[in-house]
Every structure is written in C-alpha cells, then in structure tokens.
C-alpha cells in the first residue's frame, strides 16, 4: 500500500474551506485532519501545499474527443484530450458516445469504448447521443442506464444529422422518466435555423459572423422553452447543454421558479468570448464557431448571475476542437460548413478561478460548478467532485497566485489555436493526482495512457 500526505494546504470543497491535511492510501482519500492529528501520520510521499489550495480534480461533463462532425473529426483523441485535461486540473471527463443513424446505441457505445479504452490519462465516462430515436433505441436506454450510461443527449438542431422531432423527444423523455436516464438537450430550433442559413448564403453572407446571426437567441429560447415543456409533459427532468443566451436563461429560470426539474450548464466561451470574436477580420472568426453560438457580450453578465443564483448549475467546456488549418478552413466561403466546436478542456478550471478573482463567483462556488455539481448531476458523487474519506484521490494542488498566459504555443490540446490566445490568468494546477497517482507535477507530465478508467455512473443525484 502506498500512502501520500498533502500537508499545509487550504482544502476547498463545495461546502468547506479548511486548513487541513489530506491522507491518501493507494487510490483513495482516507482522512482529513489538522496538524495535531496528522503529525502522527506516516507516508511514502509528502506533498507540501503551503500557500496553495487543495481542491478536488475538475469534472468536465461535456467533451467530444474525436467527434465526427461536418466531414472531419474533433482533433483531440482520448489520449491527447485527457492529457490536456490533466494539465488543466480536470481529472474526470464525461464524453459523448454517438449512435449513428440506422445504428443501435450499443454499436455507438462500443465504438466509443474502442476509441477511449486504454487511451485515457484520467477517468472517463460516457453520455449517449441519440441520433435515431426508435422503438429499438428507446428499449436500449434501460439496459444502458443499468450499465452506467445514465444520460442521453438529443438535438433540436442539425436536421438530417442528429435532429429529433418533438414526438421523438417526448418518447425519449418518457423513457428517461421511466428508467432514471437524464435527457440532455441541445436546444436550438434547427428547422428555423436552416431556413435562415439558406437565406443568408443566398444573400452572399458567407463569413463566420453570420453563424451567430442565423442561430438567433430567440431560437435558442424557443427550443429551451419547448424542451422544458415537453419534459414537464413527460414528467421527466431535463438538462439543457451549452446555454448561451439571456432569453434562454429567462425560460429556464421561469421554469425553475415554478418548481420544474430543469437544469442547465453554460461554458467558459459564453462567459468570456462574444460575437466580437466571431466577427474577427478575414476568416479568423471561424475559430469561434460553435453551437449554440457566442452571443453579444451583454449576455455575459446574465450568465454570471445565473451561476450565482444556481439557475445555471454547471460549467462544462463542450470541448470539441478543430484545427484552424484544414478543419475550420472547410468553411471558407460558406460559414455553414465550418465544423462547430471550440477547444477548452485544459482552460476551464483556470478561467473559473479567474472568475473568483474577478468577483463573479466565490471559491466554493468555483468548486461546486466545476467539480461537485457535475459529479452529482451525472451520478459520480462523492467518488468524484469532492475531497472526503472514501472519495477517489483526484486532488489538485492549485497555486492561486501563479500567472500564466494562455497560448496555443504552450497548451497541450491537439489544436493549432487557442480561443484565449494571450489572455493572462492568475492561478494554475501545480500538482494533479488522479486516483492517487501524480499525473502532473510542477510542469512535468507523469501520467500515461490507460491510467484513466471507465466510470459506470449512477443516475442523477438531484432526483433521488
Ligand atoms: O459546437 C458544438 N457545440 N459542437 C459540439 C457538438 C455539440 O452540439 O455539442
Ligand atoms: Zn450540442
Ligand atoms: Zn457538445
């Protein structure tokens, strides 16, 4: 048995800030105690965390490694993407296995296991994207929930690719209510968006910034409202992914105020980037094409407020990187052909720590939205998302004073640009432990592909 002792740090969880030492045996946290007790502890490895925070490893509940999209694949593999996650202090990802049209959920899940198993630097789990809701796939939901795939993403956007009509959505929600599976919704009215895309292109409006124009905020709000109402009809909870618009947040807030079990995440890009980035000169704006799209900067204050009031419960990255060269460039002359998605798995913990320094959120709320709540929402708590006896020893020694300049030159994601190029943030993961193993230490990578294990998840812990 190996014992690791983390001394002299400030342990921050979603509920507490305690000057306490942490004892780890093999892969598990076994005790927290102040010096009067911990001085009696012996360990093979002692980590001095004086002046540092000791926080749970980040839980990023929305990533897309190797996602096929728009004729190409997201550029991070499970190996490169989870390594980058570890560098950024994230020790659990929940990625999306994809059902193909005409295929079964099982085939999609097997394909994602084949990509991820033996490759990951940190622990990983899967949601399932349902691209083809039918009798067979609805039946499969129950089996998958039993196997730890307890959430299913549906799309109100992308007709002909991932899109489900309201009838299919209602059926999936009903099955979710029956089985405990949580339906996650990409809430944009894709039928209306496609009309606006066609009209924009016919007018010669082909630049990346039109991606933001046609994906109108009201079409996000309308879909958010419709999704929530369909969930109410089905008697099911719902989780809205990548919420970006004030108008959509208003729909969510109204429903929550009425007591509906509607949850939502937003992403760092909506908190820090805007349509000004989409409108960068030349084709540069393509780097910022994602869906839902970036909004005018006025939306940011509302999203921060939503995070403070808990109308927004989680910050995930929706990490879905495409290189500018050759991948984003597929959309030169036609914004609708730019692959949708941004890189970010490495930057989330630091951008949210910067939000603490900027006064948007408190320190415990930082841990709540980035670690504890995603773990609870997706059935991983308290194994993940906290530091407590019995939890996996996914622990980050975080230096709250280290300054860094975010750049593609220095990041570890397999993508040739950073959305945050040149941005200075204060705070950095100094040492990262994944199930007791040091995977990053003071600028050195010590992890390995295959260390990360597949996590069978429980059902959403807000509903039990
Ligand atoms: O632009 C995005 N968000 N790409 C990834 C797929 C999705 O809809 O989450
Ligand atoms: Zn989506
Ligand atoms: Zn996504």
PDB file of C-alpha atoms in Angstrom, residues 40-329:
ATOM      1  CA  UNK A  40       1.215  11.204  13.642  1.00  0.00           C
ATOM      2  CA  UNK A  41       0.647  10.127  10.032  1.00  0.00           C
ATOM      3  CA  UNK A  42       3.419   8.486   8.049  1.00  0.00           C
ATOM      4  CA  UNK A  43       3.571   8.480   4.268  1.00  0.00           C
ATOM      5  CA  UNK A  44       5.791   7.394   1.383  1.00  0.00           C
ATOM      6  CA  UNK A  45       5.208  10.701  -0.382  1.00  0.00           C
ATOM      7  CA  UNK A  46       4.669  14.060   1.282  1.00  0.00           C
ATOM      8  CA  UNK A  47       3.456  16.995  -0.784  1.00  0.00           C
ATOM      9  CA  UNK A  48       3.890  20.402   0.781  1.00  0.00           C
ATOM     10  CA  UNK A  49       0.929  22.595  -0.212  1.00  0.00           C
ATOM     11  CA  UNK A  50       1.876  25.674   1.815  1.00  0.00           C
ATOM     12  CA  UNK A  51       0.216  28.724   0.245  1.00  0.00           C
ATOM     13  CA  UNK A  52      -1.757  26.508  -2.152  1.00  0.00           C
ATOM     14  CA  UNK A  53      -5.318  25.336  -2.467  1.00  0.00           C
ATOM     15  CA  UNK A  54      -6.073  21.633  -2.296  1.00  0.00           C
ATOM     16  CA  UNK A  55      -9.132  21.100  -4.471  1.00  0.00           C
ATOM     17  CA  UNK A  56     -10.981  18.137  -5.998  1.00  0.00           C
ATOM     18  CA  UNK A  57      -9.999  17.297  -9.554  1.00  0.00           C
ATOM     19  CA  UNK A  58     -12.263  19.006 -12.062  1.00  0.00           C
ATOM     20  CA  UNK A  59     -15.196  17.124 -13.560  1.00  0.00           C
ATOM     21  CA  UNK A  60     -15.858  18.216 -17.135  1.00  0.00           C
ATOM     22  CA  UNK A  61     -19.254  16.767 -18.013  1.00  0.00           C
ATOM     23  CA  UNK A  62     -19.243  17.741 -21.680  1.00  0.00           C
ATOM     24  CA  UNK A  63     -16.398  16.839 -24.041  1.00  0.00           C
ATOM     25  CA  UNK A  64     -16.164  15.486 -27.570  1.00  0.00           C
ATOM     26  CA  UNK A  65     -12.906  13.694 -28.269  1.00  0.00           C
ATOM     27  CA  UNK A  66     -12.679  12.522 -31.892  1.00  0.00           C
ATOM     28  CA  UNK A  67     -16.267  13.567 -32.606  1.00  0.00           C
ATOM     29  CA  UNK A  68     -17.154  13.143 -36.288  1.00  0.00           C
ATOM     30  CA  UNK A  69     -18.635  16.459 -37.427  1.00  0.00           C
ATOM     31  CA  UNK A  70     -19.046  18.164 -40.793  1.00  0.00           C
ATOM     32  CA  UNK A  71     -16.846  15.723 -42.699  1.00  0.00           C
ATOM     33  CA  UNK A  72     -13.985  15.738 -40.205  1.00  0.00           C
ATOM     34  CA  UNK A  73     -13.170  14.671 -36.635  1.00  0.00           C
ATOM     35  CA  UNK A  74     -12.517  16.673 -33.489  1.00  0.00           C
ATOM     36  CA  UNK A  75      -8.738  16.886 -33.347  1.00  0.00           C
ATOM     37  CA  UNK A  76      -8.151  15.630 -29.802  1.00  0.00           C
ATOM     38  CA  UNK A  77      -8.044  11.896 -29.331  1.00  0.00           C
ATOM     39  CA  UNK A  78      -8.925  10.455 -25.946  1.00  0.00           C
ATOM     40  CA  UNK A  79      -5.182  10.245 -25.316  1.00  0.00           C
ATOM     41  CA  UNK A  80      -4.336  13.863 -26.154  1.00  0.00           C
ATOM     42  CA  UNK A  81      -7.564  15.328 -24.808  1.00  0.00           C
ATOM     43  CA  UNK A  82      -7.429  13.648 -21.412  1.00  0.00           C
ATOM     44  CA  UNK A  83      -3.740  14.525 -21.073  1.00  0.00           C
ATOM     45  CA  UNK A  84      -4.636  18.167 -21.699  1.00  0.00           C
ATOM     46  CA  UNK A  85      -7.476  17.844 -19.176  1.00  0.00           C
ATOM     47  CA  UNK A  86      -4.991  16.606 -16.558  1.00  0.00           C
ATOM     48  CA  UNK A  87      -2.668  19.542 -17.250  1.00  0.00           C
ATOM     49  CA  UNK A  88      -5.581  21.851 -16.546  1.00  0.00           C
ATOM     50  CA  UNK A  89      -6.606  20.144 -13.289  1.00  0.00           C
ATOM     51  CA  UNK A  90      -9.528  18.151 -14.691  1.00  0.00           C
ATOM     52  CA  UNK A  91      -9.430  14.504 -13.648  1.00  0.00           C
ATOM     53  CA  UNK A  92     -12.781  13.257 -14.940  1.00  0.00           C
ATOM     54  CA  UNK A  93     -14.419  13.788 -18.296  1.00  0.00           C
ATOM     55  CA  UNK A  94     -17.833  12.678 -19.470  1.00  0.00           C
ATOM     56  CA  UNK A  95     -17.700  12.366 -23.252  1.00  0.00           C
ATOM     57  CA  UNK A  96     -20.486  11.590 -25.709  1.00  0.00           C
ATOM     58  CA  UNK A  97     -20.730   8.235 -27.467  1.00  0.00           C
ATOM     59  CA  UNK A  98     -22.689   8.657 -30.691  1.00  0.00           C
ATOM     60  CA  UNK A  99     -25.440   6.465 -32.105  1.00  0.00           C
ATOM     61  CA  UNK A 100     -25.322   6.579 -35.897  1.00  0.00           C
ATOM     62  CA  UNK A 101     -28.467   6.948 -37.947  1.00  0.00           C
ATOM     63  CA  UNK A 102     -29.769   3.411 -38.502  1.00  0.00           C
ATOM     64  CA  UNK A 103     -27.429   2.013 -35.870  1.00  0.00           C
ATOM     65  CA  UNK A 104     -28.069   0.925 -32.294  1.00  0.00           C
ATOM     66  CA  UNK A 105     -26.987   2.651 -29.092  1.00  0.00           C
ATOM     67  CA  UNK A 106     -24.862  -0.423 -28.343  1.00  0.00           C
ATOM     68  CA  UNK A 107     -22.925  -0.086 -31.598  1.00  0.00           C
ATOM     69  CA  UNK A 108     -22.255   3.573 -30.851  1.00  0.00           C
ATOM     70  CA  UNK A 109     -21.173   2.815 -27.313  1.00  0.00           C
ATOM     71  CA  UNK A 110     -18.864   0.008 -28.450  1.00  0.00           C
ATOM     72  CA  UNK A 111     -17.285   2.336 -30.996  1.00  0.00           C
ATOM     73  CA  UNK A 112     -16.590   4.947 -28.301  1.00  0.00           C
ATOM     74  CA  UNK A 113     -15.136   2.345 -25.968  1.00  0.00           C
ATOM     75  CA  UNK A 114     -12.846   1.282 -28.808  1.00  0.00           C
ATOM     76  CA  UNK A 115     -11.606   4.870 -29.141  1.00  0.00           C
ATOM     77  CA  UNK A 116     -11.205   5.542 -25.416  1.00  0.00           C
ATOM     78  CA  UNK A 117     -10.356   2.342 -23.573  1.00  0.00           C
ATOM     79  CA  UNK A 118      -6.668   2.077 -22.779  1.00  0.00           C
ATOM     80  CA  UNK A 119      -6.025   5.626 -24.003  1.00  0.00           C
ATOM     81  CA  UNK A 120      -7.138   7.965 -21.256  1.00  0.00           C
ATOM     82  CA  UNK A 121      -4.884   9.775 -18.808  1.00  0.00           C
ATOM     83  CA  UNK A 122      -7.755  10.429 -16.389  1.00  0.00           C
ATOM     84  CA  UNK A 123     -11.043   8.712 -15.602  1.00  0.00           C
ATOM     85  CA  UNK A 124     -13.830   8.941 -18.134  1.00  0.00           C
ATOM     86  CA  UNK A 125     -17.497   8.151 -18.579  1.00  0.00           C
ATOM     87  CA  UNK A 126     -19.978   8.404 -21.418  1.00  0.00           C
ATOM     88  CA  UNK A 127     -23.275  10.033 -22.149  1.00  0.00           C
ATOM     89  CA  UNK A 128     -25.036   8.682 -25.229  1.00  0.00           C
ATOM     90  CA  UNK A 129     -26.057  10.857 -28.176  1.00  0.00           C
ATOM     91  CA  UNK A 130     -29.332   9.521 -29.571  1.00  0.00           C
ATOM     92  CA  UNK A 131     -29.387  10.378 -33.252  1.00  0.00           C
ATOM     93  CA  UNK A 132     -32.077   7.850 -34.108  1.00  0.00           C
ATOM     94  CA  UNK A 133     -34.905   7.583 -31.587  1.00  0.00           C
ATOM     95  CA  UNK A 134     -36.946   4.487 -32.434  1.00  0.00           C
ATOM     96  CA  UNK A 135     -38.508   1.509 -30.655  1.00  0.00           C
ATOM     97  CA  UNK A 136     -35.161  -0.274 -30.529  1.00  0.00           C
ATOM     98  CA  UNK A 137     -33.081   2.597 -29.214  1.00  0.00           C
ATOM     99  CA  UNK A 138     -35.743   3.549 -26.661  1.00  0.00           C
ATOM    100  CA  UNK A 139     -35.634  -0.018 -25.352  1.00  0.00           C
ATOM    101  CA  UNK A 140     -31.855   0.094 -25.184  1.00  0.00           C
ATOM    102  CA  UNK A 141     -31.946   3.127 -22.882  1.00  0.00           C
ATOM    103  CA  UNK A 142     -32.970   0.925 -19.988  1.00  0.00           C
ATOM    104  CA  UNK A 143     -30.084  -1.509 -20.480  1.00  0.00           C
ATOM    105  CA  UNK A 144     -27.601   1.329 -20.808  1.00  0.00           C
ATOM    106  CA  UNK A 145     -28.775   3.009 -17.615  1.00  0.00           C
ATOM    107  CA  UNK A 146     -28.076  -0.300 -15.876  1.00  0.00           C
ATOM    108  CA  UNK A 147     -24.558  -0.219 -17.312  1.00  0.00           C
ATOM    109  CA  UNK A 148     -23.733   3.257 -16.070  1.00  0.00           C
ATOM    110  CA  UNK A 149     -24.645   5.267 -19.172  1.00  0.00           C
ATOM    111  CA  UNK A 150     -27.271   7.300 -17.371  1.00  0.00           C
ATOM    112  CA  UNK A 151     -27.712  10.351 -19.605  1.00  0.00           C
ATOM    113  CA  UNK A 152     -28.792  10.777 -23.220  1.00  0.00           C
ATOM    114  CA  UNK A 153     -28.315  13.813 -25.421  1.00  0.00           C
ATOM    115  CA  UNK A 154     -30.898  14.790 -28.001  1.00  0.00           C
ATOM    116  CA  UNK A 155     -30.726  17.554 -30.580  1.00  0.00           C
ATOM    117  CA  UNK A 156     -33.395  20.024 -31.623  1.00  0.00           C
ATOM    118  CA  UNK A 157     -30.801  21.303 -34.133  1.00  0.00           C
ATOM    119  CA  UNK A 158     -28.918  19.786 -37.090  1.00  0.00           C
ATOM    120  CA  UNK A 159     -31.828  18.387 -39.188  1.00  0.00           C
ATOM    121  CA  UNK A 160     -30.718  15.330 -41.147  1.00  0.00           C
ATOM    122  CA  UNK A 161     -27.804  14.648 -38.804  1.00  0.00           C
ATOM    123  CA  UNK A 162     -28.599  14.499 -35.095  1.00  0.00           C
ATOM    124  CA  UNK A 163     -32.061  16.146 -35.111  1.00  0.00           C
ATOM    125  CA  UNK A 164     -35.058  14.647 -33.303  1.00  0.00           C
ATOM    126  CA  UNK A 165     -38.591  15.957 -33.785  1.00  0.00           C
ATOM    127  CA  UNK A 166     -40.851  16.735 -30.822  1.00  0.00           C
ATOM    128  CA  UNK A 167     -42.517  13.313 -30.914  1.00  0.00           C
ATOM    129  CA  UNK A 168     -39.159  11.558 -30.650  1.00  0.00           C
ATOM    130  CA  UNK A 169     -38.051  13.918 -27.922  1.00  0.00           C
ATOM    131  CA  UNK A 170     -41.239  13.264 -25.958  1.00  0.00           C
ATOM    132  CA  UNK A 171     -40.751   9.500 -26.241  1.00  0.00           C
ATOM    133  CA  UNK A 172     -37.151   9.723 -25.071  1.00  0.00           C
ATOM    134  CA  UNK A 173     -38.174  11.932 -22.151  1.00  0.00           C
ATOM    135  CA  UNK A 174     -40.867   9.440 -21.175  1.00  0.00           C
ATOM    136  CA  UNK A 175     -38.311   6.651 -21.273  1.00  0.00           C
ATOM    137  CA  UNK A 176     -35.959   8.821 -19.230  1.00  0.00           C
ATOM    138  CA  UNK A 177     -38.660   9.282 -16.587  1.00  0.00           C
ATOM    139  CA  UNK A 178     -39.213   5.526 -16.515  1.00  0.00           C
ATOM    140  CA  UNK A 179     -35.564   4.454 -16.337  1.00  0.00           C
ATOM    141  CA  UNK A 180     -33.866   7.284 -14.453  1.00  0.00           C
ATOM    142  CA  UNK A 181     -31.907   8.319 -17.560  1.00  0.00           C
ATOM    143  CA  UNK A 182     -31.412  12.089 -17.739  1.00  0.00           C
ATOM    144  CA  UNK A 183     -32.190  13.723 -21.086  1.00  0.00           C
ATOM    145  CA  UNK A 184     -29.680  16.402 -22.086  1.00  0.00           C
ATOM    146  CA  UNK A 185     -30.907  18.796 -24.733  1.00  0.00           C
ATOM    147  CA  UNK A 186     -29.168  20.756 -27.462  1.00  0.00           C
ATOM    148  CA  UNK A 187     -31.861  23.421 -27.508  1.00  0.00           C
ATOM    149  CA  UNK A 188     -31.880  25.370 -30.773  1.00  0.00           C
ATOM    150  CA  UNK A 189     -34.677  25.379 -33.342  1.00  0.00           C
ATOM    151  CA  UNK A 190     -32.683  23.752 -36.141  1.00  0.00           C
ATOM    152  CA  UNK A 191     -35.524  23.769 -38.681  1.00  0.00           C
ATOM    153  CA  UNK A 192     -35.838  27.558 -38.489  1.00  0.00           C
ATOM    154  CA  UNK A 193     -32.058  27.997 -38.361  1.00  0.00           C
ATOM    155  CA  UNK A 194     -31.644  26.064 -41.601  1.00  0.00           C
ATOM    156  CA  UNK A 195     -34.059  28.449 -43.365  1.00  0.00           C
ATOM    157  CA  UNK A 196     -32.034  31.426 -42.132  1.00  0.00           C
ATOM    158  CA  UNK A 197     -28.787  29.736 -43.217  1.00  0.00           C
ATOM    159  CA  UNK A 198     -30.129  29.247 -46.737  1.00  0.00           C
ATOM    160  CA  UNK A 199     -31.330  32.860 -46.908  1.00  0.00           C
ATOM    161  CA  UNK A 200     -28.039  34.235 -45.582  1.00  0.00           C
ATOM    162  CA  UNK A 201     -25.966  32.261 -48.088  1.00  0.00           C
ATOM    163  CA  UNK A 202     -28.310  33.315 -50.939  1.00  0.00           C
ATOM    164  CA  UNK A 203     -27.614  36.946 -49.982  1.00  0.00           C
ATOM    165  CA  UNK A 204     -23.877  36.274 -50.130  1.00  0.00           C
ATOM    166  CA  UNK A 205     -23.465  36.477 -46.343  1.00  0.00           C
ATOM    167  CA  UNK A 206     -20.870  33.732 -46.083  1.00  0.00           C
ATOM    168  CA  UNK A 207     -18.497  34.992 -43.352  1.00  0.00           C
ATOM    169  CA  UNK A 208     -18.180  33.231 -39.974  1.00  0.00           C
ATOM    170  CA  UNK A 209     -20.033  36.019 -38.186  1.00  0.00           C
ATOM    171  CA  UNK A 210     -23.280  35.003 -39.917  1.00  0.00           C
ATOM    172  CA  UNK A 211     -23.123  31.742 -37.963  1.00  0.00           C
ATOM    173  CA  UNK A 212     -24.076  33.865 -34.947  1.00  0.00           C
ATOM    174  CA  UNK A 213     -26.710  35.822 -36.834  1.00  0.00           C
ATOM    175  CA  UNK A 214     -28.680  32.834 -38.121  1.00  0.00           C
ATOM    176  CA  UNK A 215     -28.555  30.973 -34.812  1.00  0.00           C
ATOM    177  CA  UNK A 216     -30.768  33.627 -33.300  1.00  0.00           C
ATOM    178  CA  UNK A 217     -31.017  33.900 -29.498  1.00  0.00           C
ATOM    179  CA  UNK A 218     -34.814  33.621 -29.733  1.00  0.00           C
ATOM    180  CA  UNK A 219     -34.420  30.276 -31.489  1.00  0.00           C
ATOM    181  CA  UNK A 220     -32.397  29.072 -28.516  1.00  0.00           C
ATOM    182  CA  UNK A 221     -35.033  30.465 -26.137  1.00  0.00           C
ATOM    183  CA  UNK A 222     -37.919  28.916 -28.063  1.00  0.00           C
ATOM    184  CA  UNK A 223     -36.243  25.498 -28.109  1.00  0.00           C
ATOM    185  CA  UNK A 224     -35.304  25.744 -24.428  1.00  0.00           C
ATOM    186  CA  UNK A 225     -38.896  26.534 -23.521  1.00  0.00           C
ATOM    187  CA  UNK A 226     -40.248  23.757 -25.760  1.00  0.00           C
ATOM    188  CA  UNK A 227     -37.799  21.209 -24.364  1.00  0.00           C
ATOM    189  CA  UNK A 228     -38.731  22.092 -20.798  1.00  0.00           C
ATOM    190  CA  UNK A 229     -42.445  21.861 -21.559  1.00  0.00           C
ATOM    191  CA  UNK A 230     -42.026  18.505 -23.262  1.00  0.00           C
ATOM    192  CA  UNK A 231     -40.136  17.345 -20.168  1.00  0.00           C
ATOM    193  CA  UNK A 232     -42.994  18.527 -17.952  1.00  0.00           C
ATOM    194  CA  UNK A 233     -45.499  16.634 -20.086  1.00  0.00           C
ATOM    195  CA  UNK A 234     -43.354  13.520 -19.777  1.00  0.00           C
ATOM    196  CA  UNK A 235     -42.839  14.002 -16.045  1.00  0.00           C
ATOM    197  CA  UNK A 236     -39.088  13.954 -16.623  1.00  0.00           C
ATOM    198  CA  UNK A 237     -36.210  16.140 -15.531  1.00  0.00           C
ATOM    199  CA  UNK A 238     -34.165  17.847 -18.244  1.00  0.00           C
ATOM    200  CA  UNK A 239     -30.634  19.210 -18.537  1.00  0.00           C
ATOM    201  CA  UNK A 240     -30.011  21.931 -21.113  1.00  0.00           C
ATOM    202  CA  UNK A 241     -26.470  21.841 -22.506  1.00  0.00           C
ATOM    203  CA  UNK A 242     -24.322  24.820 -23.534  1.00  0.00           C
ATOM    204  CA  UNK A 243     -26.889  27.512 -22.678  1.00  0.00           C
ATOM    205  CA  UNK A 244     -25.659  30.844 -24.036  1.00  0.00           C
ATOM    206  CA  UNK A 245     -28.489  33.385 -24.445  1.00  0.00           C
ATOM    207  CA  UNK A 246     -30.176  35.638 -21.882  1.00  0.00           C
ATOM    208  CA  UNK A 247     -33.519  34.751 -23.448  1.00  0.00           C
ATOM    209  CA  UNK A 248     -32.926  31.021 -22.959  1.00  0.00           C
ATOM    210  CA  UNK A 249     -31.809  31.616 -19.386  1.00  0.00           C
ATOM    211  CA  UNK A 250     -35.055  33.529 -18.756  1.00  0.00           C
ATOM    212  CA  UNK A 251     -37.067  30.498 -19.926  1.00  0.00           C
ATOM    213  CA  UNK A 252     -35.041  28.200 -17.692  1.00  0.00           C
ATOM    214  CA  UNK A 253     -35.297  30.494 -14.686  1.00  0.00           C
ATOM    215  CA  UNK A 254     -39.048  30.839 -15.071  1.00  0.00           C
ATOM    216  CA  UNK A 255     -39.456  27.062 -15.152  1.00  0.00           C
ATOM    217  CA  UNK A 256     -37.193  26.563 -12.143  1.00  0.00           C
ATOM    218  CA  UNK A 257     -39.105  29.208 -10.221  1.00  0.00           C
ATOM    219  CA  UNK A 258     -42.231  27.162 -10.911  1.00  0.00           C
ATOM    220  CA  UNK A 259     -40.522  24.120  -9.428  1.00  0.00           C
ATOM    221  CA  UNK A 260     -39.692  22.279 -12.641  1.00  0.00           C
ATOM    222  CA  UNK A 261     -36.689  19.931 -12.534  1.00  0.00           C
ATOM    223  CA  UNK A 262     -34.881  21.800 -15.309  1.00  0.00           C
ATOM    224  CA  UNK A 263     -31.100  22.109 -15.048  1.00  0.00           C
ATOM    225  CA  UNK A 264     -28.536  23.734 -17.293  1.00  0.00           C
ATOM    226  CA  UNK A 265     -24.872  24.239 -17.918  1.00  0.00           C
ATOM    227  CA  UNK A 266     -23.059  27.055 -19.589  1.00  0.00           C
ATOM    228  CA  UNK A 267     -19.469  27.037 -20.870  1.00  0.00           C
ATOM    229  CA  UNK A 268     -16.438  29.312 -20.439  1.00  0.00           C
ATOM    230  CA  UNK A 269     -16.678  30.507 -24.048  1.00  0.00           C
ATOM    231  CA  UNK A 270     -20.068  32.104 -23.361  1.00  0.00           C
ATOM    232  CA  UNK A 271     -18.715  33.764 -20.235  1.00  0.00           C
ATOM    233  CA  UNK A 272     -15.532  35.139 -21.786  1.00  0.00           C
ATOM    234  CA  UNK A 273     -15.995  35.368 -25.566  1.00  0.00           C
ATOM    235  CA  UNK A 274     -18.581  37.111 -27.732  1.00  0.00           C
ATOM    236  CA  UNK A 275     -19.835  37.872 -31.233  1.00  0.00           C
ATOM    237  CA  UNK A 276     -16.904  40.322 -31.470  1.00  0.00           C
ATOM    238  CA  UNK A 277     -14.696  37.236 -31.694  1.00  0.00           C
ATOM    239  CA  UNK A 278     -16.924  35.673 -34.366  1.00  0.00           C
ATOM    240  CA  UNK A 279     -16.599  38.920 -36.313  1.00  0.00           C
ATOM    241  CA  UNK A 280     -12.788  38.976 -36.259  1.00  0.00           C
ATOM    242  CA  UNK A 281     -11.358  40.051 -39.625  1.00  0.00           C
ATOM    243  CA  UNK A 282     -10.803  37.681 -42.512  1.00  0.00           C
ATOM    244  CA  UNK A 283     -11.659  34.106 -41.699  1.00  0.00           C
ATOM    245  CA  UNK A 284     -10.349  34.383 -38.108  1.00  0.00           C
ATOM    246  CA  UNK A 285     -13.909  34.278 -36.740  1.00  0.00           C
ATOM    247  CA  UNK A 286     -14.108  30.599 -37.733  1.00  0.00           C
ATOM    248  CA  UNK A 287     -12.036  29.816 -34.636  1.00  0.00           C
ATOM    249  CA  UNK A 288     -15.064  30.860 -32.593  1.00  0.00           C
ATOM    250  CA  UNK A 289     -17.776  28.942 -34.432  1.00  0.00           C
ATOM    251  CA  UNK A 290     -19.670  26.693 -32.050  1.00  0.00           C
ATOM    252  CA  UNK A 291     -23.334  25.955 -31.353  1.00  0.00           C
ATOM    253  CA  UNK A 292     -25.090  27.389 -29.518  1.00  0.00           C
ATOM    254  CA  UNK A 293     -23.134  30.384 -30.844  1.00  0.00           C
ATOM    255  CA  UNK A 294     -21.264  33.077 -28.978  1.00  0.00           C
ATOM    256  CA  UNK A 295     -23.573  35.958 -28.087  1.00  0.00           C
ATOM    257  CA  UNK A 296     -23.062  39.737 -27.778  1.00  0.00           C
ATOM    258  CA  UNK A 297     -21.060  40.490 -24.619  1.00  0.00           C
ATOM    259  CA  UNK A 298     -24.204  41.849 -22.848  1.00  0.00           C
ATOM    260  CA  UNK A 299     -25.281  38.239 -22.312  1.00  0.00           C
ATOM    261  CA  UNK A 300     -22.267  37.501 -20.112  1.00  0.00           C
ATOM    262  CA  UNK A 301     -23.467  39.378 -17.025  1.00  0.00           C
ATOM    263  CA  UNK A 302     -26.725  37.414 -17.090  1.00  0.00           C
ATOM    264  CA  UNK A 303     -24.851  34.110 -17.317  1.00  0.00           C
ATOM    265  CA  UNK A 304     -22.629  35.029 -14.366  1.00  0.00           C
ATOM    266  CA  UNK A 305     -25.741  35.982 -12.423  1.00  0.00           C
ATOM    267  CA  UNK A 306     -27.329  32.649 -13.367  1.00  0.00           C
ATOM    268  CA  UNK A 307     -24.273  30.874 -11.995  1.00  0.00           C
ATOM    269  CA  UNK A 308     -24.537  32.795  -8.733  1.00  0.00           C
ATOM    270  CA  UNK A 309     -28.264  32.111  -8.315  1.00  0.00           C
ATOM    271  CA  UNK A 310     -27.833  28.443  -9.308  1.00  0.00           C
ATOM    272  CA  UNK A 311     -30.181  28.721 -12.268  1.00  0.00           C
ATOM    273  CA  UNK A 312     -27.050  27.600 -14.103  1.00  0.00           C
ATOM    274  CA  UNK A 313     -25.662  24.677 -12.128  1.00  0.00           C
ATOM    275  CA  UNK A 314     -22.625  23.530 -14.073  1.00  0.00           C
ATOM    276  CA  UNK A 315     -19.820  24.902 -16.221  1.00  0.00           C
ATOM    277  CA  UNK A 316     -18.629  22.350 -18.783  1.00  0.00           C
ATOM    278  CA  UNK A 317     -16.371  23.031 -21.736  1.00  0.00           C
ATOM    279  CA  UNK A 318     -18.151  21.366 -24.681  1.00  0.00           C
ATOM    280  CA  UNK A 319     -14.530  20.754 -25.712  1.00  0.00           C
ATOM    281  CA  UNK A 320     -14.735  19.959 -29.419  1.00  0.00           C
ATOM    282  CA  UNK A 321     -11.552  21.182 -31.095  1.00  0.00           C
ATOM    283  CA  UNK A 322     -10.978  21.592 -34.814  1.00  0.00           C
ATOM    284  CA  UNK A 323      -7.699  22.951 -36.171  1.00  0.00           C
ATOM    285  CA  UNK A 324      -7.953  26.289 -37.942  1.00  0.00           C
ATOM    286  CA  UNK A 325      -5.823  24.955 -40.771  1.00  0.00           C
ATOM    287  CA  UNK A 326      -7.649  22.398 -42.908  1.00  0.00           C
ATOM    288  CA  UNK A 327     -10.556  21.830 -40.498  1.00  0.00           C
ATOM    289  CA  UNK A 328     -12.137  25.242 -39.752  1.00  0.00           C
ATOM    290  CA  UNK A 329     -10.976  26.137 -43.264  1.00  0.00           C
TER     291      UNK A 329
END
